[in-house]
mmCIF file of C-alpha atoms in Angstrom:
data_model
loop_
_atom_site.group_PDB
_atom_site.id
_atom_site.type_symbol
_atom_site.label_atom_id
_atom_site.label_comp_id
_atom_site.label_asym_id
_atom_site.label_seq_id
_atom_site.Cartn_x
_atom_site.Cartn_y
_atom_site.Cartn_z
ATOM 1 C CA MET A 1 -190.259 22.316 75.418
ATOM 2 C CA ALA A 2 -191.620 22.718 78.702
ATOM 3 C CA ALA A 3 -188.905 20.804 79.962
ATOM 4 C CA GLU A 4 -185.825 23.419 78.824
ATOM 5 C CA LEU A 5 -186.372 25.715 81.735
ATOM 6 C CA ARG A 6 -184.104 24.190 84.351
ATOM 7 C CA VAL A 7 -183.195 25.546 87.844
ATOM 8 C CA SER A 8 -179.537 24.696 89.422
ATOM 9 C CA ARG A 9 -179.754 23.298 92.642
ATOM 10 C CA SER A 10 -176.307 24.169 93.386
ATOM 11 C CA ASP A 11 -176.213 27.029 91.607
ATOM 12 C CA PRO A 12 -179.405 29.017 90.838
ATOM 13 C CA ARG A 13 -177.647 32.021 89.463
ATOM 14 C CA ARG A 14 -176.420 29.418 86.419
ATOM 15 C CA SER A 15 -180.641 29.825 85.320
ATOM 16 C CA GLN A 16 -179.455 32.375 83.043
ATOM 17 C CA PRO A 17 -182.216 35.468 82.890
ATOM 18 C CA LEU A 18 -181.626 35.853 78.957
ATOM 19 C CA ALA A 19 -182.412 31.912 79.075
ATOM 20 C CA THR A 20 -185.586 32.258 81.328
ATOM 21 C CA ALA A 21 -186.794 35.402 79.257
ATOM 22 C CA GLU A 22 -186.824 33.286 75.922
ATOM 23 C CA TRP A 23 -188.410 30.326 77.359
ATOM 24 C CA SER A 24 -191.069 31.840 78.479
ATOM 25 C CA ALA A 25 -191.296 34.516 75.276
ATOM 26 C CA ARG A 26 -191.918 30.387 73.698
ATOM 27 C CA GLN A 27 -194.992 29.720 75.559
ATOM 28 C CA GLY A 28 -196.396 32.848 74.686
ATOM 29 C CA TRP A 29 -196.150 34.689 77.742
ATOM 30 C CA PRO A 30 -194.729 38.782 76.887
ATOM 31 C CA VAL A 31 -191.858 39.479 79.315
ATOM 32 C CA HIS A 32 -190.267 42.683 80.604
ATOM 33 C CA PRO A 33 -187.417 43.740 82.621
ATOM 34 C CA LEU A 34 -187.154 43.574 86.356
ATOM 35 C CA ALA A 35 -185.194 45.595 88.458
ATOM 36 C CA PRO A 36 -181.811 43.623 89.259
ATOM 37 C CA GLY A 37 -181.896 41.778 92.474
ATOM 38 C CA ARG A 38 -185.768 43.148 92.933
ATOM 39 C CA LYS A 39 -189.205 41.855 91.807
ATOM 40 C CA THR A 40 -190.426 45.305 90.514
ATOM 41 C CA PRO A 41 -190.446 46.703 87.279
ATOM 42 C CA VAL A 42 -187.357 48.530 85.810
ATOM 43 C CA GLY A 43 -187.700 52.426 86.683
ATOM 44 C CA ASN A 44 -189.100 54.334 83.543
ATOM 45 C CA CYS A 45 -186.918 57.185 82.313
ATOM 46 C CA ASP A 46 -186.546 60.561 83.737
ATOM 47 C CA ALA A 47 -189.200 61.647 80.647
ATOM 48 C CA CYS A 48 -191.799 59.217 81.932
ATOM 49 C CA ARG A 49 -191.423 59.965 85.166
ATOM 50 C CA ALA A 50 -192.409 63.182 84.558
ATOM 51 C CA PRO A 51 -195.993 64.371 86.365
ATOM 52 C CA GLY A 52 -199.285 64.044 83.473
ATOM 53 C CA HIS A 53 -197.058 61.851 81.094
ATOM 54 C CA ASP A 54 -199.206 59.922 78.767
ATOM 55 C CA ARG A 55 -198.002 56.292 78.673
ATOM 56 C CA GLY A 56 -200.166 56.014 75.353
ATOM 57 C CA ALA A 57 -198.259 58.788 73.474
ATOM 58 C CA CYS A 58 -194.827 57.815 74.579
ATOM 59 C CA ASP A 59 -191.869 57.136 72.185
ATOM 60 C CA CYS A 60 -189.955 54.621 74.746
ATOM 61 C CA LEU A 61 -192.498 51.869 73.808
ATOM 62 C CA ARG A 62 -192.469 52.215 70.505
ATOM 63 C CA ALA A 63 -188.117 52.243 70.075
ATOM 64 C CA GLY A 64 -188.324 49.546 72.427
ATOM 65 C CA ARG A 65 -187.417 50.328 75.417
ATOM 66 C CA TRP A 66 -188.509 49.256 78.906
ATOM 67 C CA CYS A 67 -190.582 52.225 80.448
ATOM 68 C CA HIS A 68 -193.551 51.490 81.908
ATOM 69 C CA GLY A 69 -193.189 47.928 83.161
ATOM 70 C CA PHE A 70 -195.439 45.006 82.238
ATOM 71 C CA HIS A 71 -196.978 47.716 79.478
ATOM 72 C CA ALA A 72 -193.639 46.850 77.835
ATOM 73 C CA ALA A 73 -193.454 43.194 77.532
ATOM 74 C CA THR A 74 -192.959 41.510 74.322
ATOM 75 C CA LEU A 75 -192.513 38.556 72.595
ATOM 76 C CA ASP A 76 -190.114 39.797 70.031
ATOM 77 C CA SER A 77 -186.744 37.671 70.136
ATOM 78 C CA GLU A 78 -184.693 40.317 69.002
ATOM 79 C CA ARG A 79 -186.013 42.648 71.740
ATOM 80 C CA ILE A 80 -185.499 40.215 74.291
ATOM 81 C CA ARG A 81 -181.875 39.339 73.517
ATOM 82 C CA GLN A 82 -181.177 43.087 73.485
ATOM 83 C CA TRP A 83 -182.402 43.681 76.989
ATOM 84 C CA TRP A 84 -180.872 40.393 78.956
ATOM 85 C CA GLY A 85 -177.924 40.464 76.247
ATOM 86 C CA ALA A 86 -176.738 43.763 77.510
ATOM 87 C CA ARG A 87 -178.117 43.459 81.017
ATOM 88 C CA PRO A 88 -177.683 39.792 82.528
ATOM 89 C CA ASP A 89 -178.741 41.229 85.900
ATOM 90 C CA LEU A 90 -182.021 42.191 85.127
ATOM 91 C CA GLY A 91 -185.091 39.871 86.674
ATOM 92 C CA VAL A 92 -187.876 38.408 84.150
ATOM 93 C CA GLY A 93 -191.513 39.221 84.602
ATOM 94 C CA VAL A 94 -194.677 38.028 82.723
ATOM 95 C CA ALA A 95 -197.117 40.189 81.596
ATOM 96 C CA THR A 96 -199.970 37.771 82.980
ATOM 97 C CA GLY A 97 -203.199 39.677 81.169
ATOM 98 C CA PRO A 98 -201.481 39.361 77.869
ATOM 99 C CA ALA A 99 -200.344 36.094 78.534
ATOM 100 C CA GLY A 100 -203.345 34.185 79.119
ATOM 101 C CA LEU A 101 -202.946 33.928 82.864
ATOM 102 C CA VAL A 102 -204.053 33.821 85.971
ATOM 103 C CA VAL A 103 -201.901 33.605 89.124
ATOM 104 C CA ILE A 104 -203.045 32.670 92.455
ATOM 105 C CA ASP A 105 -200.008 34.606 94.455
ATOM 106 C CA ILE A 106 -200.048 32.681 97.911
ATOM 107 C CA ASP A 107 -198.407 34.466 100.931
ATOM 108 C CA ALA A 108 -196.913 33.135 103.951
ATOM 109 C CA HIS A 109 -196.250 36.455 105.875
ATOM 110 C CA ALA A 110 -196.422 36.566 109.371
ATOM 111 C CA ARG A 111 -199.421 39.009 110.135
ATOM 112 C CA GLU A 112 -202.196 40.169 112.457
ATOM 113 C CA LEU A 113 -205.534 38.224 111.267
ATOM 114 C CA PRO A 114 -208.109 40.831 110.120
ATOM 115 C CA GLY A 115 -211.677 41.073 110.812
ATOM 116 C CA ARG A 116 -213.612 37.685 110.166
ATOM 117 C CA GLU A 117 -215.339 39.060 107.368
ATOM 118 C CA ARG A 118 -212.069 39.622 105.663
ATOM 119 C CA LEU A 119 -210.706 36.234 105.673
ATOM 120 C CA LEU A 120 -212.850 34.594 103.118
ATOM 121 C CA PRO A 121 -214.752 38.099 101.722
ATOM 122 C CA GLY A 122 -218.425 36.858 101.022
ATOM 123 C CA VAL A 123 -218.287 33.909 103.379
ATOM 124 C CA GLY A 124 -219.357 34.057 106.704
ATOM 125 C CA ILE A 125 -217.476 33.294 109.404
ATOM 126 C CA ALA A 126 -219.352 32.557 112.505
ATOM 127 C CA ASP A 127 -218.374 33.748 116.286
ATOM 128 C CA THR A 128 -218.438 30.055 117.085
ATOM 129 C CA VAL A 129 -215.700 29.267 114.604
ATOM 130 C CA ASP A 130 -212.143 28.607 116.207
ATOM 131 C CA LEU A 131 -209.420 30.340 113.881
ATOM 132 C CA THR A 132 -206.790 29.176 115.988
ATOM 133 C CA GLY A 133 -203.721 27.742 113.717
ATOM 134 C CA LEU A 134 -204.988 30.337 110.904
ATOM 135 C CA ALA A 135 -202.082 32.335 110.070
ATOM 136 C CA ASN A 136 -201.575 32.922 106.224
ATOM 137 C CA GLY A 137 -203.156 32.376 102.532
ATOM 138 C CA PHE A 138 -202.172 29.080 102.311
ATOM 139 C CA HIS A 139 -205.008 28.057 105.643
ATOM 140 C CA THR A 140 -207.826 30.866 103.807
ATOM 141 C CA LEU A 141 -207.288 28.878 100.539
ATOM 142 C CA GLY A 142 -207.403 25.803 101.466
ATOM 143 C CA VAL A 143 -210.529 26.519 103.931
ATOM 144 C CA LEU A 144 -212.339 28.033 100.751
ATOM 145 C CA ALA A 145 -211.241 24.752 98.335
ATOM 146 C CA ALA A 146 -212.762 22.854 101.200
ATOM 147 C CA LEU A 147 -215.785 24.679 101.452
ATOM 148 C CA ARG A 148 -216.403 24.143 97.997
ATOM 149 C CA GLY A 149 -215.137 20.344 97.905
ATOM 150 C CA ALA A 150 -212.328 20.738 95.824
ATOM 151 C CA THR A 151 -208.381 20.746 96.049
ATOM 152 C CA SER A 152 -206.434 23.555 96.938
ATOM 153 C CA PRO A 153 -204.676 25.589 94.178
ATOM 154 C CA ALA A 154 -201.237 25.035 96.372
ATOM 155 C CA ASP A 155 -202.101 21.226 96.394
ATOM 156 C CA ASP A 156 -202.649 20.945 92.588
ATOM 157 C CA GLU A 157 -199.878 18.754 91.032
ATOM 158 C CA THR A 158 -201.440 19.133 87.620
ATOM 159 C CA THR A 159 -200.132 23.011 86.810
ATOM 160 C CA LEU A 160 -197.188 24.910 87.298
ATOM 161 C CA ARG A 161 -196.196 26.095 90.513
ATOM 162 C CA VAL A 162 -193.385 28.325 91.808
ATOM 163 C CA ARG A 163 -191.873 28.343 95.431
ATOM 164 C CA THR A 164 -191.083 31.670 96.001
ATOM 165 C CA PRO A 165 -187.991 33.162 98.142
ATOM 166 C CA SER A 166 -190.313 34.028 101.033
ATOM 167 C CA GLY A 167 -192.240 30.875 101.313
ATOM 168 C CA GLY A 168 -195.161 31.735 99.596
ATOM 169 C CA LEU A 169 -196.431 30.241 96.224
ATOM 170 C CA HIS A 170 -197.852 31.073 92.812
ATOM 171 C CA VAL A 171 -199.868 28.811 91.120
ATOM 172 C CA TRP A 172 -200.054 29.354 87.287
ATOM 173 C CA TYR A 173 -203.410 28.763 85.376
ATOM 174 C CA ARG A 174 -204.472 29.070 81.685
ATOM 175 C CA ASN A 175 -207.330 31.471 80.961
ATOM 176 C CA GLY A 176 -209.139 28.838 78.519
ATOM 177 C CA GLY A 177 -212.781 31.204 78.419
ATOM 178 C CA GLY A 178 -210.993 34.099 77.499
ATOM 179 C CA ARG A 179 -212.314 35.981 80.162
ATOM 180 C CA ARG A 180 -210.405 39.369 81.740
ATOM 181 C CA TRP A 181 -209.932 38.557 85.095
ATOM 182 C CA GLN A 182 -208.561 41.345 86.913
ATOM 183 C CA CYS A 183 -205.847 41.453 89.534
ATOM 184 C CA SER A 184 -206.452 41.808 93.196
ATOM 185 C CA ALA A 185 -204.117 42.235 96.691
ATOM 186 C CA GLY A 186 -205.662 39.613 99.132
ATOM 187 C CA SER A 187 -204.740 41.479 102.042
ATOM 188 C CA GLY A 188 -206.277 45.040 100.709
ATOM 189 C CA SER A 189 -209.612 46.189 101.653
ATOM 190 C CA GLY A 190 -211.180 46.410 97.950
ATOM 191 C CA ARG A 191 -211.502 43.428 95.578
ATOM 192 C CA ALA A 192 -209.987 40.047 96.826
ATOM 193 C CA LEU A 193 -210.512 36.091 96.822
ATOM 194 C CA ALA A 194 -208.751 35.321 100.194
ATOM 195 C CA TRP A 195 -206.718 36.856 102.735
ATOM 196 C CA GLN A 196 -202.847 36.690 101.884
ATOM 197 C CA VAL A 197 -203.822 35.228 98.408
ATOM 198 C CA ASP A 198 -203.081 37.981 95.632
ATOM 199 C CA VAL A 199 -204.395 37.247 92.093
ATOM 200 C CA ARG A 200 -202.237 37.824 88.827
ATOM 201 C CA ALA A 201 -204.517 38.542 85.409
ATOM 202 C CA HIS A 202 -204.907 41.706 83.062
ATOM 203 C CA GLY A 203 -203.233 44.943 84.654
ATOM 204 C CA GLY A 204 -200.407 42.966 86.478
ATOM 205 C CA TYR A 205 -197.426 40.821 86.164
ATOM 206 C CA ILE A 206 -195.754 37.704 87.977
ATOM 207 C CA VAL A 207 -192.038 37.117 88.370
ATOM 208 C CA ALA A 208 -190.943 34.363 85.754
ATOM 209 C CA PRO A 209 -189.846 30.862 87.422
ATOM 210 C CA GLY A 210 -186.379 30.862 87.331
ATOM 211 C CA THR A 211 -185.778 34.818 88.487
ATOM 212 C CA VAL A 212 -183.010 34.924 91.023
ATOM 213 C CA THR A 213 -182.969 37.353 93.850
ATOM 214 C CA PRO A 214 -180.714 38.198 97.130
ATOM 215 C CA ALA A 215 -183.138 36.486 99.130
ATOM 216 C CA GLY A 216 -183.363 33.427 96.968
ATOM 217 C CA VAL A 217 -184.926 31.602 93.812
ATOM 218 C CA TYR A 218 -188.277 31.317 91.996
ATOM 219 C CA ARG A 219 -188.436 27.346 91.721
ATOM 220 C CA PRO A 220 -190.670 25.506 90.395
ATOM 221 C CA LEU A 221 -192.183 22.657 91.935
ATOM 222 C CA GLY A 222 -191.994 18.855 90.473
ATOM 223 C CA ALA A 223 -191.973 17.923 87.001
ATOM 224 C CA VAL A 224 -195.050 20.147 85.704
ATOM 225 C CA ARG A 225 -193.523 23.744 83.825
ATOM 226 C CA MET A 226 -196.714 24.731 82.262
ATOM 227 C CA PRO A 227 -200.258 26.201 83.561
ATOM 228 C CA ALA A 228 -203.626 24.137 83.398
ATOM 229 C CA PRO A 229 -206.825 25.451 82.386
ATOM 230 C CA LEU A 230 -207.859 27.766 85.375
ATOM 231 C CA PRO A 231 -210.542 25.297 87.782
ATOM 232 C CA GLY A 232 -214.379 25.950 87.374
ATOM 233 C CA TRP A 233 -214.368 26.155 90.913
ATOM 234 C CA LEU A 234 -212.082 29.078 91.392
ATOM 235 C CA ALA A 235 -213.341 30.918 88.052
ATOM 236 C CA ARG A 236 -216.686 30.677 89.822
ATOM 237 C CA GLU A 237 -215.042 32.176 93.028
ATOM 238 C CA LEU A 238 -213.539 34.768 90.847
ATOM 239 C CA GLU A 239 -216.552 36.112 89.708
ATOM 240 C CA ARG A 240 -218.525 36.278 92.756
ATOM 241 C CA THR A 241 -215.611 38.103 94.392
ATOM 242 C CA GLY A 242 -215.434 40.465 91.592
ATOM 243 C CA HIS A 243 -212.097 39.904 89.487
ATOM 244 C CA LEU A 244 -214.431 40.618 86.008
ATOM 245 C CA PRO A 245 -214.812 44.545 84.815
ATOM 246 C CA ALA A 246 -217.860 45.906 85.163
ATOM 247 C CA ALA A 247 -219.665 45.728 81.613
ATOM 248 C CA ALA A 248 -219.039 48.918 79.758
ATOM 249 C CA ALA A 249 -221.479 51.586 79.031
ATOM 250 C CA PRO A 250 -223.328 51.816 75.622
ATOM 251 C CA GLY A 251 -221.665 55.312 74.836
ATOM 252 C CA PRO A 252 -219.195 57.831 76.080
ATOM 253 C CA ARG A 253 -219.603 59.213 79.688
ATOM 254 C CA PRO A 254 -220.533 62.884 80.629
ATOM 255 C CA VAL A 255 -218.281 64.895 82.256
ATOM 256 C CA PRO A 256 -219.290 63.829 86.006
ATOM 257 C CA PRO A 257 -221.372 65.807 87.663
ATOM 258 C CA ARG A 258 -219.179 67.164 90.533
ATOM 259 C CA ALA A 259 -216.781 68.047 88.199
ATOM 260 C CA ARG A 260 -219.191 70.543 86.705
ATOM 261 C CA GLN A 261 -220.261 71.629 89.958
ATOM 262 C CA ALA A 262 -216.789 71.920 91.672
ATOM 263 C CA VAL A 263 -215.929 74.657 88.973
ATOM 264 C CA ILE A 264 -218.907 75.860 88.910
ATOM 265 C CA ALA A 265 -219.379 76.970 92.850
ATOM 266 C CA ALA A 266 -215.505 77.948 92.271
ATOM 267 C CA GLY A 267 -216.880 80.732 90.222
ATOM 268 C CA GLY A 268 -215.767 79.251 86.798
ATOM 269 C CA GLY A 269 -219.258 78.879 85.320
ATOM 270 C CA ARG A 270 -218.397 78.115 81.928
ATOM 271 C CA GLY A 271 -215.217 79.864 82.006
ATOM 272 C CA ALA A 272 -211.885 78.704 80.934
ATOM 273 C CA SER A 273 -211.249 76.605 84.347
ATOM 274 C CA ASP A 274 -214.527 75.229 84.053
ATOM 275 C CA ARG A 275 -213.444 73.571 80.444
ATOM 276 C CA VAL A 276 -209.853 73.113 81.169
ATOM 277 C CA LEU A 277 -210.662 70.866 84.664
ATOM 278 C CA ALA A 278 -213.601 68.945 82.553
ATOM 279 C CA GLY A 279 -211.725 68.041 79.809
ATOM 280 C CA VAL A 280 -209.277 66.603 81.835
ATOM 281 C CA LEU A 281 -211.803 64.681 84.261
ATOM 282 C CA ALA A 282 -213.946 63.167 80.805
ATOM 283 C CA GLU A 283 -210.801 61.894 80.089
ATOM 284 C CA VAL A 284 -210.442 60.049 83.542
ATOM 285 C CA ALA A 285 -214.196 59.344 83.464
ATOM 286 C CA ASP A 286 -214.066 57.598 79.890
ATOM 287 C CA CYS A 287 -211.486 55.093 81.141
ATOM 288 C CA GLY A 288 -214.743 53.557 82.395
ATOM 289 C CA LEU A 289 -215.467 52.021 78.699
ATOM 290 C CA VAL A 290 -211.886 50.364 78.436
ATOM 291 C CA PRO A 291 -211.340 47.945 81.523
ATOM 292 C CA GLU A 292 -207.594 48.239 80.600
ATOM 293 C CA GLY A 293 -205.481 49.586 78.113
ATOM 294 C CA ALA A 294 -206.636 53.263 78.340
ATOM 295 C CA ALA A 295 -203.800 54.905 80.204
ATOM 296 C CA PHE A 296 -205.980 55.565 83.034
ATOM 297 C CA SER A 297 -202.874 55.961 85.654
ATOM 298 C CA GLU A 298 -201.832 58.793 83.146
ATOM 299 C CA LYS A 299 -204.798 60.380 82.854
ATOM 300 C CA LEU A 300 -205.696 60.442 86.452
ATOM 301 C CA ASN A 301 -202.332 61.608 86.612
ATOM 302 C CA ARG A 302 -202.616 64.052 84.504
ATOM 303 C CA ALA A 303 -206.438 65.114 85.524
ATOM 304 C CA ALA A 304 -205.174 65.821 89.005
ATOM 305 C CA TYR A 305 -201.624 67.405 88.212
ATOM 306 C CA THR A 306 -203.744 70.193 86.484
ATOM 307 C CA ALA A 307 -206.384 70.353 89.175
ATOM 308 C CA GLY A 308 -203.531 71.089 91.509
ATOM 309 C CA GLY A 309 -202.547 73.867 89.425
ATOM 310 C CA LEU A 310 -205.723 75.236 89.322
ATOM 311 C CA VAL A 311 -205.915 75.446 92.891
ATOM 312 C CA ALA A 312 -202.626 76.955 93.156
ATOM 313 C CA ALA A 313 -203.990 79.428 90.566
ATOM 314 C CA GLY A 314 -207.009 80.055 92.950
ATOM 315 C CA HIS A 315 -209.427 79.122 90.469
ATOM 316 C CA VAL A 316 -210.757 76.245 92.434
ATOM 317 C CA THR A 317 -210.091 75.134 95.834
ATOM 318 C CA GLU A 318 -208.761 72.074 97.038
ATOM 319 C CA ALA A 319 -211.242 70.020 98.535
ATOM 320 C CA GLN A 320 -213.682 70.975 95.218
ATOM 321 C CA ALA A 321 -210.995 69.566 93.295
ATOM 322 C CA LEU A 322 -210.542 66.713 95.461
ATOM 323 C CA ARG A 323 -214.395 65.546 95.328
ATOM 324 C CA ALA A 324 -214.207 66.013 91.573
ATOM 325 C CA LEU A 325 -211.170 64.253 90.573
ATOM 326 C CA GLU A 326 -212.169 61.316 92.977
ATOM 327 C CA ASP A 327 -215.880 61.301 91.710
ATOM 328 C CA ALA A 328 -214.431 61.015 87.728
ATOM 329 C CA ALA A 329 -211.986 58.077 89.315
ATOM 330 C CA GLY A 330 -214.580 56.113 91.007
ATOM 331 C CA ARG A 331 -216.957 56.298 88.353
ATOM 332 C CA ALA A 332 -213.759 54.541 85.847
ATOM 333 C CA ARG A 333 -212.642 51.934 87.856
ATOM 334 C CA PRO A 334 -215.279 51.002 90.858
ATOM 335 C CA GLY A 335 -213.371 49.344 93.439
ATOM 336 C CA GLN A 336 -209.722 51.063 93.219
ATOM 337 C CA GLU A 337 -210.292 53.531 95.771
ATOM 338 C CA ARG A 338 -207.150 53.270 97.278
ATOM 339 C CA ARG A 339 -205.219 53.202 93.999
ATOM 340 C CA CYS A 340 -206.636 56.058 92.683
ATOM 341 C CA ARG A 341 -206.317 58.372 96.018
ATOM 342 C CA ALA A 342 -202.561 57.403 95.933
ATOM 343 C CA ILE A 343 -202.433 58.342 92.009
ATOM 344 C CA ILE A 344 -204.213 61.849 92.660
ATOM 345 C CA ARG A 345 -201.990 62.623 96.126
ATOM 346 C CA SER A 346 -199.324 62.637 93.857
ATOM 347 C CA GLY A 347 -200.307 64.421 90.541
ATOM 348 C CA LEU A 348 -202.524 66.998 92.860
ATOM 349 C CA SER A 349 -199.188 67.475 95.123
ATOM 350 C CA ALA A 350 -197.076 68.171 91.863
ATOM 351 C CA GLY A 351 -199.713 70.418 90.511
ATOM 352 C CA LEU A 352 -200.181 72.792 93.442
ATOM 353 C CA ALA A 353 -196.400 73.610 93.090
ATOM 354 C CA ARG A 354 -196.960 75.204 89.564
ATOM 355 C CA PRO A 355 -200.010 77.424 89.360
ATOM 356 C CA LEU A 356 -202.104 77.198 86.194
ATOM 357 C CA ALA A 357 -202.461 80.338 84.679
ATOM 358 C CA LEU A 358 -204.598 78.921 82.104
ATOM 359 C CA ARG A 359 -202.318 80.140 79.232
ATOM 360 C CA GLY A 360 -199.510 77.977 80.422
ATOM 361 C CA ARG A 361 -197.385 77.281 83.738
ATOM 362 C CA GLY A 362 -196.271 80.238 85.693
#
């Protein structure tokens, strides 16, 4: 029953993580461990941290280990008891996509206001509008709701709301339509619903209610413990702001033209270096056919690592490799440029330290 989740006000640590994980799983929400005292997943094992590691072929997930964060989330009661029974210091995360959830994560951080065009993306705010007093996600989301004649999710008492230790609020909704809503960061420059308002859906996770960190407890508000259906007006706003994946192409994507041009310009022709780089870039580009679960990060990391090795061995220049990688990543995951650049930088840097001799690493 929903009422089984209880958080002690006098001693929140009495809300045991195992009980929280089991309660969440009973709701049909796959769970995974969070690092002790933190809101981030437990780190991978050494093998899974290696550059170029392929999560899709990883034995850790099949063996029931918690590597790869929310990708390891489970409803299996035995595994849940194994994880949190042995490590009661672990927090609890819920994989929002598989759980069929859309969680609106409202922040209340002290930040300088961005440009007006980023407060409510796609909604023009004239220079004559006085922004005095507008300071956080509660305000921007409230303005958006008022413009649509709706109740702000922050004030929606019909659904599960969880107060965060930092003063923010997680508003949980059920994705009744089965649409694959995507995550976003409200303070980023890409896809966003409103400034300081994040969205947790496919490709992400949320901290489970009752989880305790040194900063405090993720405490449910009121008596409601179950998510209500995603409001129609909010679904329309998510669609308007790009929270649905682009339609998949009907057939396999070709190797990006810039990838071919990069290796040809480097003198590779149709030689071994061309084939090696084109092969890993094609794997990245093909991820565009699958919005989630294609091991995109691992494939992009591997491609960047391989490209770094080719650069170090003199088969292609770093600028050419970088252009080819960014082109392939942009085709597969449009709107995620910042995330892709970080993956490319990491993999390329690791590959530069190990020249690729095309018959094995030097």
